[in-house]
Tab-separated table of C-alpha atoms in Angstrom:
chain	number	residue	atom	x	y	z
A	1	UNK	CA	0.000	0.000	0.000
A	2	UNK	CA	1.249	3.465	-0.896
A	3	UNK	CA	2.265	5.690	2.060
A	4	UNK	CA	-0.326	8.349	1.208
A	5	UNK	CA	-3.044	5.672	1.162
A	6	UNK	CA	-1.968	4.430	4.610
A	7	UNK	CA	-2.272	7.968	5.943
A	8	UNK	CA	-5.740	8.379	4.403
A	9	UNK	CA	-6.936	5.037	5.781
A	10	UNK	CA	-5.560	5.879	9.212
A	11	UNK	CA	-7.591	9.095	9.178
A	12	UNK	CA	-10.681	7.261	7.858
A	13	UNK	CA	-10.390	4.271	10.200
A	14	UNK	CA	-13.602	5.261	12.068
A	15	UNK	CA	-15.498	5.053	8.782
A	16	UNK	CA	-14.289	1.479	8.188
A	17	UNK	CA	-15.494	0.599	11.702
A	18	UNK	CA	-18.805	2.212	10.846
A	19	UNK	CA	-19.135	-0.003	7.765
A	20	UNK	CA	-18.528	-3.018	10.002
A	21	UNK	CA	-21.347	-1.848	12.273
A	22	UNK	CA	-23.693	-1.649	9.274
A	23	UNK	CA	-23.124	-5.386	8.900
A	24	UNK	CA	-23.081	-6.470	12.545
A	25	UNK	CA	-25.430	-4.155	14.491
A	26	UNK	CA	-27.627	-2.228	12.019
A	27	UNK	CA	-30.669	-1.989	14.297
A	28	UNK	CA	-28.804	-0.615	17.309
A	29	UNK	CA	-27.025	1.919	15.072
A	30	UNK	CA	-30.336	3.181	13.736
A	31	UNK	CA	-31.908	3.177	17.197
A	32	UNK	CA	-29.088	5.416	18.444
A	33	UNK	CA	-29.604	7.766	15.497
A	34	UNK	CA	-33.329	8.106	16.250
A	35	UNK	CA	-32.707	8.865	19.940
A	36	UNK	CA	-30.142	11.523	19.067
A	37	UNK	CA	-32.412	13.163	16.498
A	38	UNK	CA	-35.326	13.323	18.934
A	39	UNK	CA	-33.082	14.812	21.625
A	40	UNK	CA	-32.030	17.588	19.226
A	41	UNK	CA	-35.581	18.230	18.065
A	42	UNK	CA	-37.688	18.299	21.213
A	43	UNK	CA	-37.001	21.941	22.107
A	44	UNK	CA	-37.557	23.291	18.596
A	45	UNK	CA	-40.808	24.843	17.476
A	46	UNK	CA	-41.696	21.629	15.663
A	47	UNK	CA	-40.744	19.516	18.668
A	48	UNK	CA	-42.945	21.499	21.014
A	49	UNK	CA	-45.864	21.416	18.581
A	50	UNK	CA	-45.622	17.617	18.469
A	51	UNK	CA	-44.823	17.121	22.200
A	52	UNK	CA	-41.632	15.396	21.152
A	53	UNK	CA	-40.512	15.197	24.779
A	54	UNK	CA	-42.942	12.307	25.190
A	55	UNK	CA	-41.306	10.178	22.492
A	56	UNK	CA	-39.529	7.203	24.066
A	57	UNK	CA	-39.190	4.679	21.247
A	58	UNK	CA	-39.975	4.081	17.584
A	59	UNK	CA	-43.629	3.222	18.209
A	60	UNK	CA	-44.312	6.505	19.995
A	61	UNK	CA	-42.300	8.344	17.350
A	62	UNK	CA	-44.390	6.783	14.582
A	63	UNK	CA	-47.604	7.557	16.448
A	64	UNK	CA	-46.845	11.193	17.237
A	65	UNK	CA	-45.075	12.437	14.107
A	66	UNK	CA	-47.014	12.259	10.812
A	67	UNK	CA	-45.396	11.447	7.469
A	68	UNK	CA	-45.107	14.593	5.366
A	69	UNK	CA	-43.963	15.543	1.882
A	70	UNK	CA	-42.253	18.808	0.930
A	71	UNK	CA	-45.497	20.748	0.587
A	72	UNK	CA	-46.537	19.867	4.141
A	73	UNK	CA	-43.182	20.913	5.632
A	74	UNK	CA	-42.768	23.985	3.442
A	75	UNK	CA	-44.311	26.423	5.973
A	76	UNK	CA	-41.525	25.478	8.397
A	77	UNK	CA	-38.879	25.855	5.669
A	78	UNK	CA	-40.246	29.303	4.809
A	79	UNK	CA	-39.952	30.428	8.417
A	80	UNK	CA	-36.295	29.378	8.357
A	81	UNK	CA	-35.770	31.278	5.110
A	82	UNK	CA	-37.342	34.321	6.755
A	83	UNK	CA	-34.603	34.245	9.380
A	84	UNK	CA	-36.299	32.446	12.281
A	85	UNK	CA	-34.152	30.093	14.373
A	86	UNK	CA	-34.757	26.707	16.000
A	87	UNK	CA	-37.802	25.910	13.907
A	88	UNK	CA	-37.114	22.216	13.214
A	89	UNK	CA	-34.137	21.434	15.457
A	90	UNK	CA	-31.780	23.031	17.971
A	91	UNK	CA	-29.296	24.335	15.381
A	92	UNK	CA	-29.280	27.560	13.435
A	93	UNK	CA	-29.501	27.242	9.654
A	94	UNK	CA	-27.200	29.199	7.374
A	95	UNK	CA	-27.689	27.228	4.157
A	96	UNK	CA	-30.719	26.108	2.149
A	97	UNK	CA	-30.118	23.604	-0.655
A	98	UNK	CA	-32.122	24.699	-3.663
A	99	UNK	CA	-33.418	21.702	-5.547
A	100	UNK	CA	-36.087	21.031	-8.121
A	101	UNK	CA	-35.589	17.247	-8.136
A	102	UNK	CA	-36.571	16.832	-11.771
A	103	UNK	CA	-36.202	20.382	-13.008
A	104	UNK	CA	-39.773	21.467	-12.384
A	105	UNK	CA	-40.521	25.165	-12.488
A	106	UNK	CA	-40.953	25.332	-8.712
A	107	UNK	CA	-37.811	25.072	-6.588
A	108	UNK	CA	-37.542	23.352	-3.231
A	109	UNK	CA	-35.455	24.757	-0.387
A	110	UNK	CA	-34.023	22.147	1.991
A	111	UNK	CA	-32.376	23.330	5.250
A	112	UNK	CA	-28.738	22.338	5.771
A	113	UNK	CA	-27.615	22.483	9.417
A	114	UNK	CA	-23.952	22.253	10.497
A	115	UNK	CA	-24.613	18.681	11.693
A	116	UNK	CA	-26.206	17.743	8.393
A	117	UNK	CA	-23.316	19.256	6.467
A	118	UNK	CA	-20.532	17.569	8.416
A	119	UNK	CA	-22.099	14.447	9.945
A	120	UNK	CA	-24.253	13.477	6.962
A	121	UNK	CA	-22.966	14.765	3.620
A	122	UNK	CA	-19.231	14.918	4.356
A	123	UNK	CA	-19.336	11.795	6.502
A	124	UNK	CA	-21.097	9.890	3.743
A	125	UNK	CA	-18.408	10.827	1.251
A	126	UNK	CA	-15.700	9.871	3.752
A	127	UNK	CA	-17.310	6.457	4.144
A	128	UNK	CA	-17.304	5.931	0.377
A	129	UNK	CA	-13.684	7.067	0.241
A	130	UNK	CA	-12.659	4.699	3.039
A	131	UNK	CA	-14.381	1.825	1.279
A	132	UNK	CA	-12.697	2.586	-2.040
A	133	UNK	CA	-9.175	3.019	-0.672
A	134	UNK	CA	-9.526	-0.104	1.464
A	135	UNK	CA	-10.486	-2.172	-1.588
A	136	UNK	CA	-7.943	-0.420	-3.873
A	137	UNK	CA	-4.828	-0.144	-1.651
A	138	UNK	CA	-2.617	0.905	-4.547
A	139	UNK	CA	-4.924	3.613	-5.841
A	140	UNK	CA	-3.189	6.654	-7.278
A	141	UNK	CA	-6.148	8.988	-6.859
A	142	UNK	CA	-4.332	11.145	-4.282
A	143	UNK	CA	-1.404	11.696	-6.619
A	144	UNK	CA	-3.661	13.867	-8.755
A	145	UNK	CA	-6.758	15.985	-8.439
A	146	UNK	CA	-10.513	15.513	-8.377
A	147	UNK	CA	-12.394	17.507	-11.012
A	148	UNK	CA	-15.637	18.944	-9.693
A	149	UNK	CA	-18.483	20.676	-11.502
A	150	UNK	CA	-19.659	22.843	-8.618
A	151	UNK	CA	-22.986	24.602	-8.397
A	152	UNK	CA	-23.606	28.216	-7.471
A	153	UNK	CA	-24.855	29.832	-4.258
A	154	UNK	CA	-26.254	33.259	-3.437
A	155	UNK	CA	-27.920	35.119	-0.614
A	156	UNK	CA	-31.553	34.115	-0.227
A	157	UNK	CA	-33.752	37.143	-0.928
A	158	UNK	CA	-36.267	36.094	1.721
A	159	UNK	CA	-33.750	35.886	4.561
A	160	UNK	CA	-32.566	39.486	4.854
A	161	UNK	CA	-29.001	38.404	4.001
A	162	UNK	CA	-28.836	35.800	6.801
A	163	UNK	CA	-29.169	32.630	4.763
A	164	UNK	CA	-27.541	31.422	1.550
A	165	UNK	CA	-29.292	29.172	-0.914
A	166	UNK	CA	-27.967	27.272	-3.896
A	167	UNK	CA	-27.062	23.896	-5.343
A	168	UNK	CA	-25.966	21.308	-2.804
A	169	UNK	CA	-22.676	20.915	-4.668
A	170	UNK	CA	-22.031	24.637	-4.249
A	171	UNK	CA	-22.812	24.529	-0.540
A	172	UNK	CA	-20.495	21.554	-0.038
A	173	UNK	CA	-17.738	23.338	-1.923
A	174	UNK	CA	-18.153	26.580	0.028
A	175	UNK	CA	-17.679	24.707	3.299
A	176	UNK	CA	-15.130	22.049	2.333
A	177	UNK	CA	-11.935	21.656	4.398
A	178	UNK	CA	-8.724	23.320	3.217
A	179	UNK	CA	-7.046	19.998	2.413
A	180	UNK	CA	-9.889	19.171	0.050
A	181	UNK	CA	-9.210	22.352	-1.900
A	182	UNK	CA	-5.614	21.238	-2.426
A	183	UNK	CA	-6.814	18.067	-4.128
A	184	UNK	CA	-9.546	19.613	-6.260
A	185	UNK	CA	-9.661	21.347	-9.614
A	186	UNK	CA	-10.742	23.800	-10.979
A	187	UNK	CA	-10.348	26.645	-8.522
A	188	UNK	CA	-13.424	27.499	-6.513
A	189	UNK	CA	-14.107	30.708	-8.431
A	190	UNK	CA	-14.351	28.723	-11.690
A	191	UNK	CA	-16.196	25.738	-10.242
A	192	UNK	CA	-18.934	27.976	-8.852
A	193	UNK	CA	-19.502	30.162	-11.900
A	194	UNK	CA	-23.269	30.451	-12.473
A	195	UNK	CA	-22.895	30.428	-16.281
A	196	UNK	CA	-22.476	26.768	-17.230
A	197	UNK	CA	-20.963	27.376	-20.675
A	198	UNK	CA	-18.388	29.768	-19.243
A	199	UNK	CA	-17.567	27.235	-16.553
A	200	UNK	CA	-17.056	24.408	-19.071
A	201	UNK	CA	-14.885	26.590	-21.306
A	202	UNK	CA	-12.630	27.585	-18.407
A	203	UNK	CA	-12.377	23.998	-17.197
A	204	UNK	CA	-11.216	22.987	-20.679
A	205	UNK	CA	-8.666	25.794	-20.661
A	206	UNK	CA	-7.277	25.435	-17.152
A	207	UNK	CA	-7.806	21.778	-16.248
A	208	UNK	CA	-6.746	19.926	-19.385
A	209	UNK	CA	-3.107	20.257	-18.239
A	210	UNK	CA	-3.868	19.041	-14.709
A	211	UNK	CA	-3.359	15.460	-13.482
A	212	UNK	CA	-7.045	14.595	-12.988
A	213	UNK	CA	-7.579	11.207	-11.339
A	214	UNK	CA	-11.239	11.365	-10.264
A	215	UNK	CA	-14.507	13.006	-11.240
A	216	UNK	CA	-17.823	13.060	-9.398
A	217	UNK	CA	-21.345	14.161	-10.215
A	218	UNK	CA	-24.323	13.647	-12.530
A	219	UNK	CA	-23.432	11.489	-15.602
A	220	UNK	CA	-25.219	13.619	-18.200
A	221	UNK	CA	-23.282	16.787	-17.259
A	222	UNK	CA	-19.934	15.000	-17.150
A	223	UNK	CA	-20.614	13.401	-20.507
A	224	UNK	CA	-20.982	16.897	-21.926
A	225	UNK	CA	-17.823	18.071	-20.156
A	226	UNK	CA	-15.671	15.166	-21.359
A	227	UNK	CA	-16.757	15.641	-24.957
A	228	UNK	CA	-15.952	19.362	-24.754
A	229	UNK	CA	-12.517	18.548	-23.335
A	230	UNK	CA	-11.842	16.221	-26.268
A	231	UNK	CA	-12.986	18.891	-28.715
A	232	UNK	CA	-10.778	21.497	-27.019
A	233	UNK	CA	-7.663	19.328	-26.854
A	234	UNK	CA	-8.111	17.362	-30.084
A	235	UNK	CA	-7.444	14.127	-28.163
A	236	UNK	CA	-8.935	10.831	-29.324
A	237	UNK	CA	-10.087	9.870	-25.831
A	238	UNK	CA	-9.781	11.050	-22.237
A	239	UNK	CA	-6.806	8.804	-21.440
A	240	UNK	CA	-4.747	11.038	-23.734
A	241	UNK	CA	-5.716	14.065	-21.652
A	242	UNK	CA	-5.875	12.547	-18.172
A	243	UNK	CA	-4.001	9.219	-18.359
A	244	UNK	CA	-4.258	8.606	-14.603
A	245	UNK	CA	-8.023	8.947	-14.309
A	246	UNK	CA	-9.370	5.983	-12.369
A	247	UNK	CA	-12.642	6.839	-10.621
A	248	UNK	CA	-16.039	8.331	-11.423
A	249	UNK	CA	-18.337	8.721	-8.404
A	250	UNK	CA	-21.729	9.190	-10.031
A	251	UNK	CA	-25.314	9.654	-8.939
A	252	UNK	CA	-28.479	11.642	-9.502
A	253	UNK	CA	-29.729	9.682	-12.507
A	254	UNK	CA	-29.410	6.157	-13.834
A	255	UNK	CA	-25.967	5.403	-15.233
A	256	UNK	CA	-27.260	2.687	-17.577
A	257	UNK	CA	-27.983	4.877	-20.651
A	258	UNK	CA	-24.523	6.483	-20.361
A	259	UNK	CA	-22.312	3.558	-19.341
A	260	UNK	CA	-21.158	2.555	-22.806
A	261	UNK	CA	-20.435	6.146	-23.818
A	262	UNK	CA	-18.192	6.622	-20.779
A	263	UNK	CA	-16.357	3.411	-21.551
A	264	UNK	CA	-15.692	4.625	-25.061
A	265	UNK	CA	-14.565	8.053	-23.857
A	266	UNK	CA	-12.356	6.544	-21.136
A	267	UNK	CA	-11.062	3.232	-22.582
A	268	UNK	CA	-9.011	2.307	-19.525
A	269	UNK	CA	-8.978	-0.990	-17.647
A	270	UNK	CA	-8.140	0.810	-14.407
A	271	UNK	CA	-11.263	3.012	-14.600
A	272	UNK	CA	-13.789	2.387	-11.804
A	273	UNK	CA	-17.378	3.582	-11.481
A	274	UNK	CA	-18.914	3.955	-8.017
A	275	UNK	CA	-22.565	4.907	-7.674
A	276	UNK	CA	-23.650	6.916	-4.664
A	277	UNK	CA	-26.984	8.187	-3.419
A	278	UNK	CA	-26.422	11.777	-2.323
A	279	UNK	CA	-29.443	14.070	-2.423
A	280	UNK	CA	-30.091	17.566	-1.115
A	281	UNK	CA	-31.799	15.917	1.860
A	282	UNK	CA	-28.807	13.776	2.816
A	283	UNK	CA	-26.171	11.200	1.912
A	284	UNK	CA	-27.848	7.795	1.973
A	285	UNK	CA	-25.871	5.035	0.233
A	286	UNK	CA	-22.920	4.078	-1.959
A	287	UNK	CA	-21.649	1.085	-3.939
A	288	UNK	CA	-19.492	-0.770	-1.433
A	289	UNK	CA	-19.144	-4.069	-3.259
A	290	UNK	CA	-18.357	-3.720	-6.994
A	291	UNK	CA	-19.767	-7.196	-7.686
A	292	UNK	CA	-23.170	-6.282	-6.192
A	293	UNK	CA	-25.558	-3.976	-8.013
A	294	UNK	CA	-26.890	-2.606	-4.720
A	295	UNK	CA	-25.607	0.355	-2.698
A	296	UNK	CA	-24.781	-0.009	0.987
A	297	UNK	CA	-27.146	2.055	3.148
A	298	UNK	CA	-25.219	4.413	5.446
A	299	UNK	CA	-26.741	3.967	8.887
A	300	UNK	CA	-24.837	6.401	11.145
A	301	UNK	CA	-25.135	9.565	9.038
A	302	UNK	CA	-27.724	11.327	11.141
A	303	UNK	CA	-30.500	9.787	9.040
A	304	UNK	CA	-33.207	7.508	10.427
A	305	UNK	CA	-34.871	5.435	7.725
A	306	UNK	CA	-38.402	4.139	7.329
A	307	UNK	CA	-39.945	2.336	4.404
A	308	UNK	CA	-43.453	1.781	3.095
A	309	UNK	CA	-44.435	-0.622	0.291
A	310	UNK	CA	-45.306	1.572	-2.648
A	311	UNK	CA	-48.832	0.162	-2.937
A	312	UNK	CA	-49.642	1.438	0.580
A	313	UNK	CA	-48.132	4.896	0.194
A	314	UNK	CA	-51.468	6.657	-0.263
A	315	UNK	CA	-52.717	5.213	3.032
A	316	UNK	CA	-49.614	6.422	4.840
A	317	UNK	CA	-50.005	9.909	3.350
A	318	UNK	CA	-53.610	9.851	4.602
A	319	UNK	CA	-52.316	9.282	8.131
A	320	UNK	CA	-52.041	5.516	8.628
A	321	UNK	CA	-48.420	4.870	9.648
A	322	UNK	CA	-49.031	1.207	10.428
A	323	UNK	CA	-47.734	0.348	6.943
A	324	UNK	CA	-44.335	1.931	7.677
A	325	UNK	CA	-41.443	-0.188	8.889
A	326	UNK	CA	-37.823	0.227	9.920
A	327	UNK	CA	-34.957	-1.859	8.562
A	328	UNK	CA	-36.128	-4.784	10.672
A	329	UNK	CA	-39.267	-5.159	8.566
A	330	UNK	CA	-37.969	-4.805	5.000
A	331	UNK	CA	-37.664	-7.618	2.462
A	332	UNK	CA	-35.741	-7.988	-0.763
A	333	UNK	CA	-37.570	-7.570	-4.058
A	334	UNK	CA	-40.261	-5.222	-2.669
A	335	UNK	CA	-40.535	-1.649	-3.965
A	336	UNK	CA	-40.547	0.817	-1.069
A	337	UNK	CA	-41.043	4.545	-0.767
A	338	UNK	CA	-38.295	5.851	1.490
A	339	UNK	CA	-39.076	8.095	4.479
A	340	UNK	CA	-36.294	9.918	6.319
A	341	UNK	CA	-35.764	11.819	9.543
A	342	UNK	CA	-32.516	13.770	9.478
A	343	UNK	CA	-30.205	16.034	11.455
A	344	UNK	CA	-31.355	18.942	9.293
A	345	UNK	CA	-34.836	18.766	10.808
A	346	UNK	CA	-36.653	16.741	8.180
A	347	UNK	CA	-39.167	14.805	10.280
A	348	UNK	CA	-40.607	11.678	8.640
A	349	UNK	CA	-40.033	13.311	5.277
A	350	UNK	CA	-41.164	11.583	2.105
A	351	UNK	CA	-38.146	11.944	-0.184
A	352	UNK	CA	-40.017	10.827	-3.289
A	353	UNK	CA	-37.608	8.027	-4.219
A	354	UNK	CA	-38.544	4.400	-4.686
A	355	UNK	CA	-35.996	1.736	-3.667
A	356	UNK	CA	-35.601	-2.023	-3.563
A	357	UNK	CA	-33.367	-4.000	-1.236
A	358	UNK	CA	-30.964	-6.335	-2.998
A	359	UNK	CA	-29.704	-7.608	0.357
A	360	UNK	CA	-30.662	-7.392	4.029
A	361	UNK	CA	-27.294	-8.599	5.319
A	362	UNK	CA	-25.936	-5.999	4.878
A	363	UNK	CA	-28.707	-3.601	3.857
A	364	UNK	CA	-28.126	-2.697	0.220
A	365	UNK	CA	-30.529	-0.876	-2.095
A	366	UNK	CA	-31.076	0.100	-5.675
A	367	UNK	CA	-33.051	3.168	-6.704
A	368	UNK	CA	-35.894	2.033	-8.930
A	369	UNK	CA	-37.446	5.420	-9.581
A	370	UNK	CA	-39.513	8.173	-8.054
A	371	UNK	CA	-42.775	7.615	-6.246
A	372	UNK	CA	-44.343	10.043	-8.714
A	373	UNK	CA	-42.042	9.336	-11.681
A	374	UNK	CA	-44.168	6.891	-13.631
A	375	UNK	CA	-46.856	6.887	-16.290
A	376	UNK	CA	-50.201	5.337	-15.491
A	377	UNK	CA	-52.522	7.145	-17.868
A	378	UNK	CA	-54.026	4.014	-19.415
A	379	UNK	CA	-53.463	1.590	-16.520
A	380	UNK	CA	-50.021	0.618	-17.844
A	381	UNK	CA	-48.029	1.541	-14.678
A	382	UNK	CA	-44.752	2.154	-16.500
A	383	UNK	CA	-42.099	2.768	-13.836
A	384	UNK	CA	-38.837	4.570	-14.476
A	385	UNK	CA	-36.703	1.451	-13.936
A	386	UNK	CA	-38.664	-0.337	-16.699
A	387	UNK	CA	-38.086	2.572	-19.062
A	388	UNK	CA	-34.374	2.843	-18.226
A	389	UNK	CA	-33.729	-0.882	-18.598
A	390	UNK	CA	-35.648	-1.140	-21.867
A	391	UNK	CA	-33.983	1.894	-23.435
A	392	UNK	CA	-30.503	0.792	-22.381
A	393	UNK	CA	-31.050	-2.713	-23.775
A	394	UNK	CA	-32.425	-1.575	-27.128
A	395	UNK	CA	-29.747	1.087	-27.574
A	396	UNK	CA	-27.172	-1.623	-27.034
A	397	UNK	CA	-28.837	-3.797	-29.688
A	398	UNK	CA	-28.799	-0.934	-32.189
A	399	UNK	CA	-25.314	0.298	-31.174
A	400	UNK	CA	-26.604	3.809	-30.507
A	401	UNK	CA	-26.241	6.099	-27.496
A	402	UNK	CA	-28.749	8.448	-25.874
A	403	UNK	CA	-27.910	11.925	-24.580
A	404	UNK	CA	-31.290	12.657	-22.993
A	405	UNK	CA	-34.934	11.694	-23.236
A	406	UNK	CA	-38.379	12.291	-21.789
A	407	UNK	CA	-41.694	10.426	-22.121
A	408	UNK	CA	-45.352	11.458	-21.871
A	409	UNK	CA	-48.709	10.033	-22.949
A	410	UNK	CA	-50.374	11.098	-26.162
A	411	UNK	CA	-54.149	10.985	-25.841
A	412	UNK	CA	-56.983	10.225	-28.207
A	413	UNK	CA	-59.750	12.809	-28.382
A	414	UNK	CA	-61.843	10.990	-25.779
A	415	UNK	CA	-58.704	10.344	-23.653
A	416	UNK	CA	-59.498	6.615	-23.405
A	417	UNK	CA	-56.828	5.445	-25.857
A	418	UNK	CA	-53.406	6.660	-26.841
A	419	UNK	CA	-49.718	5.831	-26.770
A	420	UNK	CA	-46.445	6.914	-25.197
A	421	UNK	CA	-44.463	9.576	-27.000
A	422	UNK	CA	-40.705	9.456	-26.446
A	423	UNK	CA	-38.559	12.500	-27.225
A	424	UNK	CA	-35.022	11.140	-27.582
A	425	UNK	CA	-31.813	13.004	-28.304
A	426	UNK	CA	-29.150	10.612	-29.575
A	427	UNK	CA	-25.420	11.204	-29.184
A	428	UNK	CA	-23.612	12.637	-32.253
A	429	UNK	CA	-21.754	9.377	-32.897
A	430	UNK	CA	-25.132	7.674	-33.421
A	431	UNK	CA	-26.317	10.055	-36.140
A	432	UNK	CA	-25.310	7.884	-39.098
A	433	UNK	CA	-27.347	4.989	-37.712
A	434	UNK	CA	-30.438	6.972	-36.776
A	435	UNK	CA	-30.594	8.585	-40.222
A	436	UNK	CA	-31.077	5.225	-41.934
A	437	UNK	CA	-34.579	4.956	-43.492
A	438	UNK	CA	-35.860	2.095	-41.353
A	439	UNK	CA	-34.265	3.062	-38.029
A	440	UNK	CA	-37.194	4.908	-36.470
A	441	UNK	CA	-39.774	2.188	-37.149
A	442	UNK	CA	-37.578	-0.706	-36.082
A	443	UNK	CA	-36.336	1.113	-32.966
A	444	UNK	CA	-39.905	1.963	-31.922
A	445	UNK	CA	-41.030	-1.646	-32.255
A	446	UNK	CA	-37.985	-3.001	-30.444
A	447	UNK	CA	-38.414	-0.552	-27.556
A	448	UNK	CA	-42.135	-1.247	-27.309
A	449	UNK	CA	-41.543	-5.009	-27.325
A	450	UNK	CA	-38.862	-4.714	-24.651
A	451	UNK	CA	-41.140	-2.735	-22.329
A	452	UNK	CA	-43.885	-5.305	-22.880
A	453	UNK	CA	-41.477	-8.025	-21.808
A	454	UNK	CA	-40.537	-6.111	-18.671
A	455	UNK	CA	-43.959	-4.845	-17.600
A	456	UNK	CA	-47.048	-7.069	-17.631
A	457	UNK	CA	-49.434	-4.135	-17.089
A	458	UNK	CA	-48.020	-2.344	-20.113
A	459	UNK	CA	-48.230	-5.549	-22.122
A	460	UNK	CA	-51.849	-6.054	-21.098
A	461	UNK	CA	-52.853	-2.626	-22.331
A	462	UNK	CA	-50.904	-3.138	-25.549
A	463	UNK	CA	-52.355	-6.567	-26.335
A	464	UNK	CA	-54.645	-6.148	-29.325
A	465	UNK	CA	-54.203	-2.384	-28.808
A	466	UNK	CA	-56.850	-2.662	-26.086
A	467	UNK	CA	-56.117	0.830	-24.737
A	468	UNK	CA	-52.663	1.679	-26.105
A	469	UNK	CA	-50.964	1.672	-29.458
A	470	UNK	CA	-47.272	1.118	-30.022
A	471	UNK	CA	-45.084	3.888	-28.654
A	472	UNK	CA	-43.656	6.513	-31.006
A	473	UNK	CA	-40.349	8.351	-30.811
A	474	UNK	CA	-39.449	11.865	-31.821
A	475	UNK	CA	-35.762	12.132	-32.679
A	476	UNK	CA	-34.631	15.464	-31.311
A	477	UNK	CA	-31.800	17.548	-32.827
A	478	UNK	CA	-28.489	17.741	-30.997
A	479	UNK	CA	-28.593	20.240	-28.138
A	480	UNK	CA	-32.399	20.254	-27.753
A	481	UNK	CA	-32.512	19.309	-24.094
A	482	UNK	CA	-29.605	21.590	-23.292
A	483	UNK	CA	-31.459	24.552	-24.800
A	484	UNK	CA	-34.560	23.684	-22.802
A	485	UNK	CA	-32.622	23.344	-19.542
A	486	UNK	CA	-30.802	26.611	-20.198
A	487	UNK	CA	-34.072	28.437	-20.842
A	488	UNK	CA	-35.175	27.400	-17.352
A	489	UNK	CA	-31.904	28.293	-15.631
A	490	UNK	CA	-31.267	24.630	-14.829
A	491	UNK	CA	-27.791	24.114	-16.237
A	492	UNK	CA	-25.336	21.901	-14.347
A	493	UNK	CA	-25.393	21.058	-10.664
A	494	UNK	CA	-27.931	18.430	-9.663
A	495	UNK	CA	-30.541	19.458	-12.220
A	496	UNK	CA	-31.986	16.600	-14.222
A	497	UNK	CA	-34.335	16.202	-17.173
A	498	UNK	CA	-37.690	14.713	-16.068
A	499	UNK	CA	-37.936	11.238	-17.601
A	500	UNK	CA	-41.598	10.245	-17.198
A	501	UNK	CA	-44.667	12.391	-16.786
A	502	UNK	CA	-48.406	11.749	-16.806
A	503	UNK	CA	-49.029	15.163	-18.330
A	504	UNK	CA	-47.749	16.803	-21.510
A	505	UNK	CA	-46.594	20.195	-20.232
A	506	UNK	CA	-42.867	19.319	-20.135
A	507	UNK	CA	-42.754	17.383	-23.387
A	508	UNK	CA	-44.641	20.133	-25.220
A	509	UNK	CA	-42.067	22.675	-24.017
A	510	UNK	CA	-39.202	20.466	-25.220
A	511	UNK	CA	-40.831	19.822	-28.586
A	512	UNK	CA	-40.730	23.565	-29.264
A	513	UNK	CA	-36.928	23.349	-29.381
A	514	UNK	CA	-36.675	20.732	-32.114
A	515	UNK	CA	-36.429	23.304	-34.921
């Protein structure tokens, strides 16, 4: 093991012990987290309103605190933004993470307390880092720099200059330790530029000569960055620019549609890809075992987890918490909505993500979509993981790559029949294939058939065209989705293109940019 790696592991030794506890004593770890969160919440405004001093165990916690989504907690968030203190917990809030989740017009503002910043987000990354270095003792990542596409932050107009709001990545960068800055590129002033194009251009100019060993962030944005770097340098692939690159820590969206493109851009046997689940609300999981598709749930990050089978979610939202369970009650292969209580004052907060457990020893999950990210207009119940798997498989069959896509129903006049319309932007290297005369028809049929194989409800509605016809695709010109995102001020950071929608508002906006 390299000396620098020994030093890093010595510093991160507590995180390796924590990983061991996830395996050996997961329930007691989570029980300790819940007790600590309640102790820090009981004297807050929220705690007093819910007589939190009377909570003694999980059952009383579940009985006394209702499950809420963002809309239900927003009045508390607004009071924090207006400069009030100790609303949700016993810490003052200086930062609000601005997030739209799937780039909707309405932004969410999530409070970030000092504990949440350091004991959740930073601690989660440290745990991932400890895991990676422990399993790659000869890693050279610390001999170079980590390239980061930071977000921007600014003073929140509602807070009378007391609170900053912005992308989570920007908040993390503003507060990162000095040693982290030594290992990161570009400089903070470039990484946090609000203009995405200017940021990319300066990264190409100043970072192409750096020894970049790692990158981290949302795959779609880094795909754009890497292609711009190749265009700027004239290199054939990224190994000619950054020969020592070995790690991409990715999250935010499914990596499946982008995996092959990254492998072509970075044709290196030493390249590793580690998925992590880091949202504005907290750091939740990371890929600990490369041979397992699941991510290890981080259990000591100041986050207490609950889960509800997706089919019972409406009952829980209506006030019946009997369908919720802790880790002790989960099973593999069941789709759960995830509920969190965190050290930022999110009490039984419905994140909106849908997960499945691939293992319960240790507890490992995959993200299978959003609780509201599905299409069920005709009774087809198309979930995001079906769409992602089908698209990835068919693209592989046709040897084409996708840059971005979105899907919405197209209705008949009486709204009883219709089909799914897919707007797909293919990568430039796929253009010769997609321009062939029979591509569109054969791709549509193949994609439709693949979804039918994956989803019995979809297949039932498609059988004999009982309520749905075969899906149709609209091939969008290069740069379409980027123009749409830019028009909404959603460039870079953790912003993502909405994949599935039951309404046509988003897809109609995007279709306007195809000319």
